[in-house]
Amino acid sequence: MSSSIATGGSAPIKMLHDRLLVEVDKEAGERRSTGGIVIPATAAMGARRLAWSRVIAVGPHARAVEVGDRVLFDPEDKAEVEVQGEVYVVMRERDVHAVAAERLEGGSTGLYL
């Protein structure tokens, strides 16, 4: 299922191939520890941390991701774009580590043996 987004006064944007457009989660920057301490986004982590974002648009060759799904990806491997003052991330479907969506309930795990 492919989709496009409106850009206000200019022409709509259509994603190509297996590209995804996801919105940047504004709350992903800081976290809370189990004790309630706020950990800022600038705090150094020992391991790389993956991030969740909501899919805004998908290209016609995306097979496992649909608009509205939440996807898990590595924020270090991202390309950001600004549209109408909002920041989005453009990525390939193969760069997604996991998909979270209501439509996946009761289905297969997506694992291949």
N, CA, C and O atoms as CSV, one atom per row, in Angstrom:
chain,resi,resn,atom,element,x,y,z
A,1,MET,N,N,0.841,-1.174,0.000
A,1,MET,CA,C,0.000,0.000,0.000
A,1,MET,C,C,0.887,1.237,0.000
A,1,MET,O,O,1.615,1.461,0.967
A,2,SER,N,N,0.848,2.026,-1.030
A,2,SER,CA,C,1.642,3.243,-1.085
A,2,SER,C,C,0.796,4.408,-0.615
A,2,SER,O,O,-0.432,4.335,-0.572
A,3,SER,N,N,1.476,5.478,-0.265
A,3,SER,CA,C,0.752,6.654,0.213
A,3,SER,C,C,1.575,7.898,-0.056
A,3,SER,O,O,2.759,7.825,-0.387
A,4,SER,N,N,0.928,9.035,0.092
A,4,SER,CA,C,1.615,10.310,-0.056
A,4,SER,C,C,1.130,11.215,1.058
A,4,SER,O,O,0.098,10.959,1.679
A,5,ILE,N,N,1.887,12.281,1.307
A,5,ILE,CA,C,1.491,13.245,2.328
A,5,ILE,C,C,1.370,14.606,1.687
A,5,ILE,O,O,2.083,14.925,0.736
A,6,ALA,N,N,0.468,15.404,2.209
A,6,ALA,CA,C,0.287,16.763,1.709
A,6,ALA,C,C,1.305,17.677,2.369
A,6,ALA,O,O,1.622,17.516,3.547
A,7,THR,N,N,1.811,18.628,1.615
A,7,THR,CA,C,2.823,19.531,2.151
A,7,THR,C,C,2.312,20.952,2.270
A,7,THR,O,O,3.092,21.902,2.200
A,8,GLY,N,N,1.036,21.102,2.448
A,8,GLY,CA,C,0.485,22.443,2.615
A,8,GLY,C,C,0.298,23.139,1.285
A,8,GLY,O,O,-0.516,22.706,0.469
A,9,GLY,N,N,1.043,24.216,1.050
A,9,GLY,CA,C,0.884,25.006,-0.151
A,9,GLY,C,C,1.528,24.416,-1.385
A,9,GLY,O,O,1.255,24.880,-2.492
A,10,SER,N,N,2.380,23.401,-1.237
A,10,SER,CA,C,3.059,22.846,-2.406
A,10,SER,C,C,2.492,21.473,-2.754
A,10,SER,O,O,1.516,21.019,-2.155
A,11,ALA,N,N,3.110,20.830,-3.718
A,11,ALA,CA,C,2.645,19.532,-4.200
A,11,ALA,C,C,2.828,18.445,-3.134
A,11,ALA,O,O,3.719,18.552,-2.291
A,12,PRO,N,N,1.989,17.399,-3.168
A,12,PRO,CA,C,2.144,16.300,-2.205
A,12,PRO,C,C,3.421,15.512,-2.463
A,12,PRO,O,O,3.976,15.545,-3.561
A,13,ILE,N,N,3.877,14.806,-1.441
A,13,ILE,CA,C,5.087,13.989,-1.525
A,13,ILE,C,C,4.675,12.528,-1.603
A,13,ILE,O,O,3.879,12.059,-0.789
A,14,LYS,N,N,5.217,11.801,-2.587
A,14,LYS,CA,C,4.953,10.373,-2.733
A,14,LYS,C,C,6.260,9.637,-2.478
A,14,LYS,O,O,7.278,9.941,-3.101
A,15,MET,N,N,6.238,8.675,-1.570
A,15,MET,CA,C,7.433,7.889,-1.281
A,15,MET,C,C,7.654,6.894,-2.422
A,15,MET,O,O,6.693,6.374,-2.989
A,16,LEU,N,N,8.907,6.634,-2.754
A,16,LEU,CA,C,9.257,5.728,-3.844
A,16,LEU,C,C,9.841,4.428,-3.318
A,16,LEU,O,O,10.364,4.378,-2.205
A,17,HIS,N,N,9.752,3.385,-4.116
A,17,HIS,CA,C,10.354,2.080,-3.871
A,17,HIS,C,C,9.951,1.538,-2.497
A,17,HIS,O,O,8.762,1.444,-2.195
A,18,ASP,N,N,10.936,1.182,-1.661
A,18,ASP,CA,C,10.630,0.622,-0.342
A,18,ASP,C,C,10.882,1.645,0.763
A,18,ASP,O,O,11.125,1.273,1.911
A,19,ARG,N,N,10.824,2.930,0.420
A,19,ARG,CA,C,11.123,3.985,1.401
A,19,ARG,C,C,9.948,4.215,2.345
A,19,ARG,O,O,8.783,4.076,1.972
A,20,LEU,N,N,10.294,4.573,3.579
A,20,LEU,CA,C,9.311,4.896,4.608
A,20,LEU,C,C,9.566,6.307,5.098
A,20,LEU,O,O,10.713,6.748,5.163
A,21,LEU,N,N,8.513,7.012,5.441
A,21,LEU,CA,C,8.616,8.321,6.073
A,21,LEU,C,C,8.004,8.169,7.454
A,21,LEU,O,O,6.823,7.843,7.578
A,22,VAL,N,N,8.796,8.403,8.494
A,22,VAL,CA,C,8.302,8.246,9.863
A,22,VAL,C,C,8.461,9.563,10.604
A,22,VAL,O,O,9.391,10.327,10.347
A,23,GLU,N,N,7.534,9.821,11.535
A,23,GLU,CA,C,7.640,11.045,12.315
A,23,GLU,C,C,8.561,10.812,13.492
A,23,GLU,O,O,8.577,9.733,14.084
A,24,VAL,N,N,9.332,11.842,13.827
A,24,VAL,CA,C,10.261,11.763,14.941
A,24,VAL,C,C,9.469,11.863,16.234
A,24,VAL,O,O,8.682,12.791,16.420
A,25,ASP,N,N,9.681,10.905,17.122
A,25,ASP,CA,C,9.000,10.901,18.412
A,25,ASP,C,C,9.634,11.964,19.301
A,25,ASP,O,O,10.794,11.838,19.695
A,26,LYS,N,N,8.882,12.999,19.612
A,26,LYS,CA,C,9.423,14.121,20.388
A,26,LYS,C,C,9.808,13.717,21.803
A,26,LYS,O,O,10.665,14.358,22.410
A,27,GLU,N,N,9.192,12.668,22.341
A,27,GLU,CA,C,9.483,12.229,23.695
A,27,GLU,C,C,10.586,11.178,23.746
A,27,GLU,O,O,10.948,10.715,24.828
A,28,ALA,N,N,11.123,10.797,22.590
A,28,ALA,CA,C,12.147,9.757,22.558
A,28,ALA,C,C,13.480,10.264,23.080
A,28,ALA,O,O,14.365,9.465,23.386
A,29,GLY,N,N,13.638,11.564,23.188
A,29,GLY,CA,C,14.906,12.123,23.618
A,29,GLY,C,C,15.254,11.808,25.049
A,29,GLY,O,O,16.379,11.393,25.330
A,30,GLU,N,N,14.327,11.991,25.958
A,30,GLU,CA,C,14.645,11.710,27.352
A,30,GLU,C,C,13.830,10.536,27.869
A,30,GLU,O,O,12.728,10.260,27.395
A,31,ARG,N,N,14.398,9.859,28.845
A,31,ARG,CA,C,13.755,8.682,29.434
A,31,ARG,C,C,13.719,8.840,30.941
A,31,ARG,O,O,14.361,9.728,31.501
A,32,ARG,N,N,12.968,7.975,31.585
A,32,ARG,CA,C,12.924,7.936,33.047
A,32,ARG,C,C,13.435,6.577,33.519
A,32,ARG,O,O,13.108,5.538,32.945
A,33,SER,N,N,14.245,6.609,34.579
A,33,SER,CA,C,14.704,5.360,35.178
A,33,SER,C,C,13.568,4.771,35.999
A,33,SER,O,O,12.546,5.426,36.203
A,34,THR,N,N,13.736,3.546,36.469
A,34,THR,CA,C,12.696,2.924,37.287
A,34,THR,C,C,12.475,3.691,38.580
A,34,THR,O,O,11.399,3.607,39.172
A,35,GLY,N,N,13.481,4.440,39.028
A,35,GLY,CA,C,13.360,5.251,40.237
A,35,GLY,C,C,12.762,6.619,39.973
A,35,GLY,O,O,12.581,7.396,40.910
A,36,GLY,N,N,12.445,6.942,38.706
A,36,GLY,CA,C,11.821,8.216,38.370
A,36,GLY,C,C,12.788,9.313,37.980
A,36,GLY,O,O,12.366,10.450,37.767
A,37,ILE,N,N,14.072,9.008,37.879
A,37,ILE,CA,C,15.072,10.009,37.498
A,37,ILE,C,C,15.019,10.215,35.987
A,37,ILE,O,O,15.010,9.249,35.225
A,38,VAL,N,N,14.985,11.483,35.554
A,38,VAL,CA,C,14.961,11.807,34.127
A,38,VAL,C,C,16.369,11.685,33.570
A,38,VAL,O,O,17.309,12.285,34.091
A,39,ILE,N,N,16.507,10.889,32.490
A,39,ILE,CA,C,17.799,10.704,31.820
A,39,ILE,C,C,17.731,11.455,30.504
A,39,ILE,O,O,16.951,11.076,29.630
A,40,PRO,N,N,18.537,12.532,30.326
A,40,PRO,CA,C,18.462,13.324,29.094
A,40,PRO,C,C,18.979,12.555,27.885
A,40,PRO,O,O,19.719,11.580,28.019
A,41,ALA,N,N,18.575,13.011,26.700
A,41,ALA,CA,C,18.975,12.362,25.446
A,41,ALA,C,C,20.474,12.439,25.230
A,41,ALA,O,O,21.042,11.602,24.529
A,42,THR,N,N,21.125,13.434,25.823
A,42,THR,CA,C,22.561,13.608,25.622
A,42,THR,C,C,23.393,12.691,26.500
A,42,THR,O,O,24.613,12.648,26.345
A,43,ALA,N,N,22.773,11.953,27.421
A,43,ALA,CA,C,23.512,11.036,28.284
A,43,ALA,C,C,24.108,9.914,27.447
A,43,ALA,O,O,23.424,9.328,26.608
A,44,ALA,N,N,25.376,9.619,27.676
A,44,ALA,CA,C,26.061,8.575,26.914
A,44,ALA,C,C,25.584,7.195,27.362
A,44,ALA,O,O,25.465,6.924,28.557
A,45,MET,N,N,25.318,6.342,26.403
A,45,MET,CA,C,24.889,4.981,26.685
A,45,MET,C,C,26.000,4.038,26.253
A,45,MET,O,O,26.736,4.322,25.308
A,46,GLY,N,N,26.117,2.910,26.953
A,46,GLY,CA,C,27.128,1.923,26.596
A,46,GLY,C,C,26.802,1.245,25.276
A,46,GLY,O,O,27.693,1.024,24.456
A,47,ALA,N,N,25.545,0.915,25.065
A,47,ALA,CA,C,25.125,0.247,23.832
A,47,ALA,C,C,24.271,1.201,23.004
A,47,ALA,O,O,23.707,2.163,23.527
A,48,ARG,N,N,24.185,0.925,21.718
A,48,ARG,CA,C,23.315,1.739,20.863
A,48,ARG,C,C,21.870,1.491,21.231
A,48,ARG,O,O,21.488,0.362,21.537
A,49,ARG,N,N,21.069,2.531,21.205
A,49,ARG,CA,C,19.664,2.432,21.593
A,49,ARG,C,C,18.781,2.600,20.358
A,49,ARG,O,O,18.928,3.571,19.616
A,50,LEU,N,N,17.868,1.659,20.140
A,50,LEU,CA,C,16.932,1.737,19.031
A,50,LEU,C,C,15.748,2.618,19.429
A,50,LEU,O,O,15.492,2.817,20.616
A,51,ALA,N,N,15.025,3.147,18.432
A,51,ALA,CA,C,13.909,4.062,18.693
A,51,ALA,C,C,12.666,3.613,17.946
A,51,ALA,O,O,12.758,2.989,16.889
A,52,TRP,N,N,11.486,3.937,18.508
A,52,TRP,CA,C,10.196,3.668,17.884
A,52,TRP,C,C,9.665,4.941,17.256
A,52,TRP,O,O,9.804,6.017,17.836
A,53,SER,N,N,9.059,4.841,16.087
A,53,SER,CA,C,8.418,5.976,15.423
A,53,SER,C,C,7.189,5.493,14.656
A,53,SER,O,O,7.083,4.316,14.312
A,54,ARG,N,N,6.262,6.417,14.393
A,54,ARG,CA,C,5.035,6.088,13.656
A,54,ARG,C,C,5.234,6.375,12.172
A,54,ARG,O,O,5.788,7.410,11.801
A,55,VAL,N,N,4.779,5.453,11.326
A,55,VAL,CA,C,4.926,5.565,9.873
A,55,VAL,C,C,3.879,6.535,9.335
A,55,VAL,O,O,2.690,6.396,9.623
A,56,ILE,N,N,4.325,7.518,8.552
A,56,ILE,CA,C,3.462,8.528,7.949
A,56,ILE,C,C,3.148,8.189,6.495
A,56,ILE,O,O,2.024,8.396,6.038
A,57,ALA,N,N,4.145,7.666,5.760
A,57,ALA,CA,C,3.954,7.328,4.346
A,57,ALA,C,C,4.880,6.169,3.981
A,57,ALA,O,O,5.960,6.023,4.554
A,58,VAL,N,N,4.451,5.347,3.025
A,58,VAL,CA,C,5.251,4.212,2.559
A,58,VAL,C,C,5.297,4.199,1.041
A,58,VAL,O,O,4.367,4.655,0.375
A,59,GLY,N,N,6.384,3.674,0.502
A,59,GLY,CA,C,6.516,3.522,-0.942
A,59,GLY,C,C,5.756,2.302,-1.427
A,59,GLY,O,O,5.336,1.475,-0.617
A,60,PRO,N,N,5.571,2.174,-2.735
A,60,PRO,CA,C,4.770,1.089,-3.296
A,60,PRO,C,C,5.386,-0.304,-3.134
A,60,PRO,O,O,4.673,-1.299,-3.263
A,61,HIS,N,N,6.678,-0.402,-2.859
A,61,HIS,CA,C,7.326,-1.704,-2.729
A,61,HIS,C,C,7.558,-2.115,-1.279
A,61,HIS,O,O,8.199,-3.136,-1.029
A,62,ALA,N,N,7.055,-1.348,-0.326
A,62,ALA,CA,C,7.138,-1.745,1.086
A,62,ALA,C,C,6.154,-2.885,1.294
A,62,ALA,O,O,4.980,-2.763,0.942
A,63,ARG,N,N,6.625,-4.004,1.869
A,63,ARG,CA,C,5.784,-5.194,1.971
A,63,ARG,C,C,5.228,-5.441,3.369
A,63,ARG,O,O,4.105,-5.930,3.498
A,64,ALA,N,N,5.976,-5.120,4.413
A,64,ALA,CA,C,5.564,-5.496,5.765
A,64,ALA,C,C,5.108,-4.316,6.617
A,64,ALA,O,O,4.665,-4.505,7.750
A,65,VAL,N,N,5.213,-3.117,6.090
A,65,VAL,CA,C,4.911,-1.914,6.862
A,65,VAL,C,C,3.782,-1.148,6.190
A,65,VAL,O,O,3.748,-1.021,4.966
A,66,GLU,N,N,2.852,-0.634,7.003
A,66,GLU,CA,C,1.750,0.179,6.498
A,66,GLU,C,C,1.696,1.497,7.253
A,66,GLU,O,O,2.265,1.625,8.337
A,67,VAL,N,N,1.014,2.468,6.680
A,67,VAL,CA,C,0.830,3.769,7.324
A,67,VAL,C,C,0.133,3.563,8.663
A,67,VAL,O,O,-0.861,2.842,8.748
A,68,GLY,N,N,0.654,4.194,9.698
A,68,GLY,CA,C,0.085,4.081,11.037
A,68,GLY,C,C,0.811,3.080,11.918
A,68,GLY,O,O,0.659,3.122,13.139
A,69,ASP,N,N,1.600,2.175,11.332
A,69,ASP,CA,C,2.378,1.220,12.123
A,69,ASP,C,C,3.453,1.963,12.913
A,69,ASP,O,O,3.842,3.077,12.561
A,70,ARG,N,N,3.923,1.331,13.982
A,70,ARG,CA,C,5.092,1.844,14.698
A,70,ARG,C,C,6.256,0.942,14.335
A,70,ARG,O,O,6.121,-0.282,14.337
A,71,VAL,N,N,7.402,1.539,14.023
A,71,VAL,CA,C,8.568,0.766,13.610
A,71,VAL,C,C,9.746,1.044,14.532
A,71,VAL,O,O,9.904,2.147,15.055
A,72,LEU,N,N,10.569,0.015,14.717
A,72,LEU,CA,C,11.774,0.102,15.535
A,72,LEU,C,C,12.968,0.203,14.600
A,72,LEU,O,O,13.140,-0.635,13.714
A,73,PHE,N,N,13.799,1.232,14.794
A,73,PHE,CA,C,14.941,1.436,13.910
A,73,PHE,C,C,16.100,2.036,14.689
A,73,PHE,O,O,15.938,2.474,15.828
A,74,ASP,N,N,17.267,2.052,14.065
A,74,ASP,CA,C,18.477,2.617,14.673
A,74,ASP,C,C,18.554,4.093,14.315
A,74,ASP,O,O,18.740,4.424,13.144
A,75,PRO,N,N,18.417,4.996,15.291
A,75,PRO,CA,C,18.438,6.428,14.982
A,75,PRO,C,C,19.782,6.939,14.463
A,75,PRO,O,O,19.855,8.031,13.899
A,76,GLU,N,N,20.846,6.153,14.651
A,76,GLU,CA,C,22.152,6.557,14.134
A,76,GLU,C,C,22.197,6.454,12.608
A,76,GLU,O,O,22.958,7.175,11.963
A,77,ASP,N,N,21.388,5.564,12.025
A,77,ASP,CA,C,21.362,5.339,10.573
A,77,ASP,C,C,20.136,5.987,9.960
A,77,ASP,O,O,19.355,5.308,9.295
A,78,LYS,N,N,19.948,7.276,10.164
A,78,LYS,CA,C,18.730,7.918,9.668
A,78,LYS,C,C,19.053,9.144,8.829
A,78,LYS,O,O,20.110,9.759,8.974
A,79,ALA,N,N,18.123,9.481,7.954
A,79,ALA,CA,C,18.204,10.705,7.161
A,79,ALA,C,C,16.981,11.539,7.522
A,79,ALA,O,O,15.850,11.100,7.314
A,80,GLU,N,N,17.193,12.726,8.056
A,80,GLU,CA,C,16.077,13.576,8.457
A,80,GLU,C,C,15.709,14.544,7.343
A,80,GLU,O,O,16.559,14.975,6.564
A,81,VAL,N,N,14.411,14.881,7.285
A,81,VAL,CA,C,13.912,15.853,6.328
A,81,VAL,C,C,12.871,16.708,7.048
A,81,VAL,O,O,12.125,16.207,7.890
A,82,GLU,N,N,12.821,17.987,6.717
A,82,GLU,CA,C,11.840,18.886,7.324
A,82,GLU,C,C,10.770,19.219,6.289
A,82,GLU,O,O,11.079,19.666,5.184
A,83,VAL,N,N,9.498,18.996,6.662
A,83,VAL,CA,C,8.365,19.292,5.803
A,83,VAL,C,C,7.396,20.145,6.606
A,83,VAL,O,O,6.906,19.708,7.647
A,84,GLN,N,N,7.115,21.349,6.140
A,84,GLN,CA,C,6.197,22.268,6.818
A,84,GLN,C,C,6.553,22.456,8.292
A,84,GLN,O,O,5.665,22.513,9.143
A,85,GLY,N,N,7.847,22.552,8.597
A,85,GLY,CA,C,8.301,22.794,9.954
A,85,GLY,C,C,8.354,21.560,10.837
A,85,GLY,O,O,8.790,21.655,11.984
A,86,GLU,N,N,7.923,20.400,10.340
A,86,GLU,CA,C,7.971,19.147,11.104
A,86,GLU,C,C,9.151,18.316,10.610
A,86,GLU,O,O,9.430,18.275,9.412
A,87,VAL,N,N,9.845,17.652,11.540
A,87,VAL,CA,C,10.998,16.827,11.184
A,87,VAL,C,C,10.548,15.373,11.046
A,87,VAL,O,O,9.886,14.828,11.929
A,88,TYR,N,N,10.918,14.760,9.930
A,88,TYR,CA,C,10.609,13.366,9.650
A,88,TYR,C,C,11.900,12.620,9.349
A,88,TYR,O,O,12.931,13.240,9.088
A,89,VAL,N,N,11.848,11.298,9.384
A,89,VAL,CA,C,12.987,10.450,9.044
A,89,VAL,C,C,12.611,9.629,7.819
A,89,VAL,O,O,11.514,9.074,7.753
A,90,VAL,N,N,13.517,9.551,6.851
A,90,VAL,CA,C,13.338,8.732,5.654
A,90,VAL,C,C,14.270,7.533,5.792
A,90,VAL,O,O,15.449,7.688,6.110
A,91,MET,N,N,13.735,6.335,5.551
A,91,MET,CA,C,14.553,5.124,5.649
A,91,MET,C,C,14.024,4.067,4.696
A,91,MET,O,O,12.920,4.186,4.163
A,92,ARG,N,N,14.822,3.037,4.491
A,92,ARG,CA,C,14.398,1.889,3.696
A,92,ARG,C,C,13.695,0.900,4.615
A,92,ARG,O,O,13.977,0.840,5.811
A,93,GLU,N,N,12.786,0.134,4.048
A,93,GLU,CA,C,12.072,-0.855,4.845
A,93,GLU,C,C,13.038,-1.861,5.467
A,93,GLU,O,O,12.799,-2.332,6.579
A,94,ARG,N,N,14.106,-2.193,4.781
A,94,ARG,CA,C,15.055,-3.179,5.319
A,94,ARG,C,C,15.805,-2.677,6.549
A,94,ARG,O,O,16.420,-3.474,7.258
A,95,ASP,N,N,15.767,-1.365,6.820
A,95,ASP,CA,C,16.415,-0.805,8.007
A,95,ASP,C,C,15.525,-0.869,9.248
A,95,ASP,O,O,15.939,-0.452,10.330
A,96,VAL,N,N,14.311,-1.387,9.097
A,96,VAL,CA,C,13.383,-1.528,10.221
A,96,VAL,C,C,13.672,-2.852,10.930
A,96,VAL,O,O,13.762,-3.901,10.291
A,97,HIS,N,N,13.816,-2.793,12.257
A,97,HIS,CA,C,14.103,-3.990,13.047
A,97,HIS,C,C,12.831,-4.718,13.485
A,97,HIS,O,O,12.839,-5.940,13.632
A,98,ALA,N,N,11.736,-3.975,13.694
A,98,ALA,CA,C,10.477,-4.586,14.138
A,98,ALA,C,C,9.313,-3.672,13.777
A,98,ALA,O,O,9.484,-2.465,13.603
A,99,VAL,N,N,8.122,-4.268,13.667
A,99,VAL,CA,C,6.894,-3.521,13.375
A,99,VAL,C,C,5.882,-3.825,14.473
A,99,VAL,O,O,5.695,-4.984,14.844
A,100,ALA,N,N,5.230,-2.790,14.993
A,100,ALA,CA,C,4.164,-2.968,15.979
A,100,ALA,C,C,2.886,-2.405,15.381
A,100,ALA,O,O,2.817,-1.230,15.021
A,101,ALA,N,N,1.854,-3.278,15.280
A,101,ALA,CA,C,0.568,-2.861,14.719
A,101,ALA,C,C,-0.512,-3.803,15.200
A,101,ALA,O,O,-0.263,-4.989,15.419
A,102,GLU,N,N,-1.720,-3.271,15.364
A,102,GLU,CA,C,-2.863,-4.085,15.797
A,102,GLU,C,C,-3.147,-5.204,14.805
A,102,GLU,O,O,-3.562,-6.289,15.210
A,103,ARG,N,N,-2.935,-4.965,13.522
A,103,ARG,CA,C,-3.243,-5.958,12.490
A,103,ARG,C,C,-2.366,-7.203,12.591
A,103,ARG,O,O,-2.685,-8.226,11.984
A,104,LEU,N,N,-1.265,-7.139,13.348
A,104,LEU,CA,C,-0.353,-8.273,13.458
A,104,LEU,C,C,-0.768,-9.261,14.542
A,104,LEU,O,O,-0.199,-10.350,14.624
A,105,GLU,N,N,-1.749,-8.908,15.381
A,105,GLU,CA,C,-2.175,-9.781,16.476
A,105,GLU,C,C,-2.658,-11.120,15.943
A,105,GLU,O,O,-3.466,-11.177,15.016
A,106,GLY,N,N,-2.153,-12.200,16.540
A,106,GLY,CA,C,-2.600,-13.527,16.163
A,106,GLY,C,C,-1.980,-14.043,14.870
A,106,GLY,O,O,-2.246,-15.175,14.467
A,107,GLY,N,N,-1.170,-13.240,14.228
A,107,GLY,CA,C,-0.543,-13.659,12.966
A,107,GLY,C,C,0.783,-14.332,13.216
A,107,GLY,O,O,1.096,-14.708,14.346
A,108,SER,N,N,1.553,-14.481,12.174
A,108,SER,CA,C,2.849,-15.121,12.286
A,108,SER,C,C,3.852,-14.176,12.941
A,108,SER,O,O,3.614,-12.973,13.040
A,109,THR,N,N,4.962,-14.728,13.381
A,109,THR,CA,C,5.991,-13.932,14.059
A,109,THR,C,C,6.860,-13.170,13.074
A,109,THR,O,O,7.570,-12.244,13.466
A,110,GLY,N,N,6.817,-13.544,11.805
A,110,GLY,CA,C,7.675,-12.910,10.820
A,110,GLY,C,C,9.030,-13.563,10.734
A,110,GLY,O,O,9.876,-13.143,9.944
A,111,LEU,N,N,9.250,-14.600,11.546
A,111,LEU,CA,C,10.535,-15.306,11.532
A,111,LEU,C,C,10.516,-16.373,10.454
A,111,LEU,O,O,9.499,-17.027,10.229
A,112,TYR,N,N,11.638,-16.540,9.796
A,112,TYR,CA,C,11.751,-17.551,8.753
A,112,TYR,C,C,12.733,-18.603,9.209
A,112,TYR,O,O,13.792,-18.270,9.741
A,113,LEU,N,N,12.405,-19.868,9.013
A,113,LEU,CA,C,13.301,-20.965,9.393
A,113,LEU,C,C,13.862,-21.622,8.159
A,113,LEU,O,O,14.639,-22.571,8.265
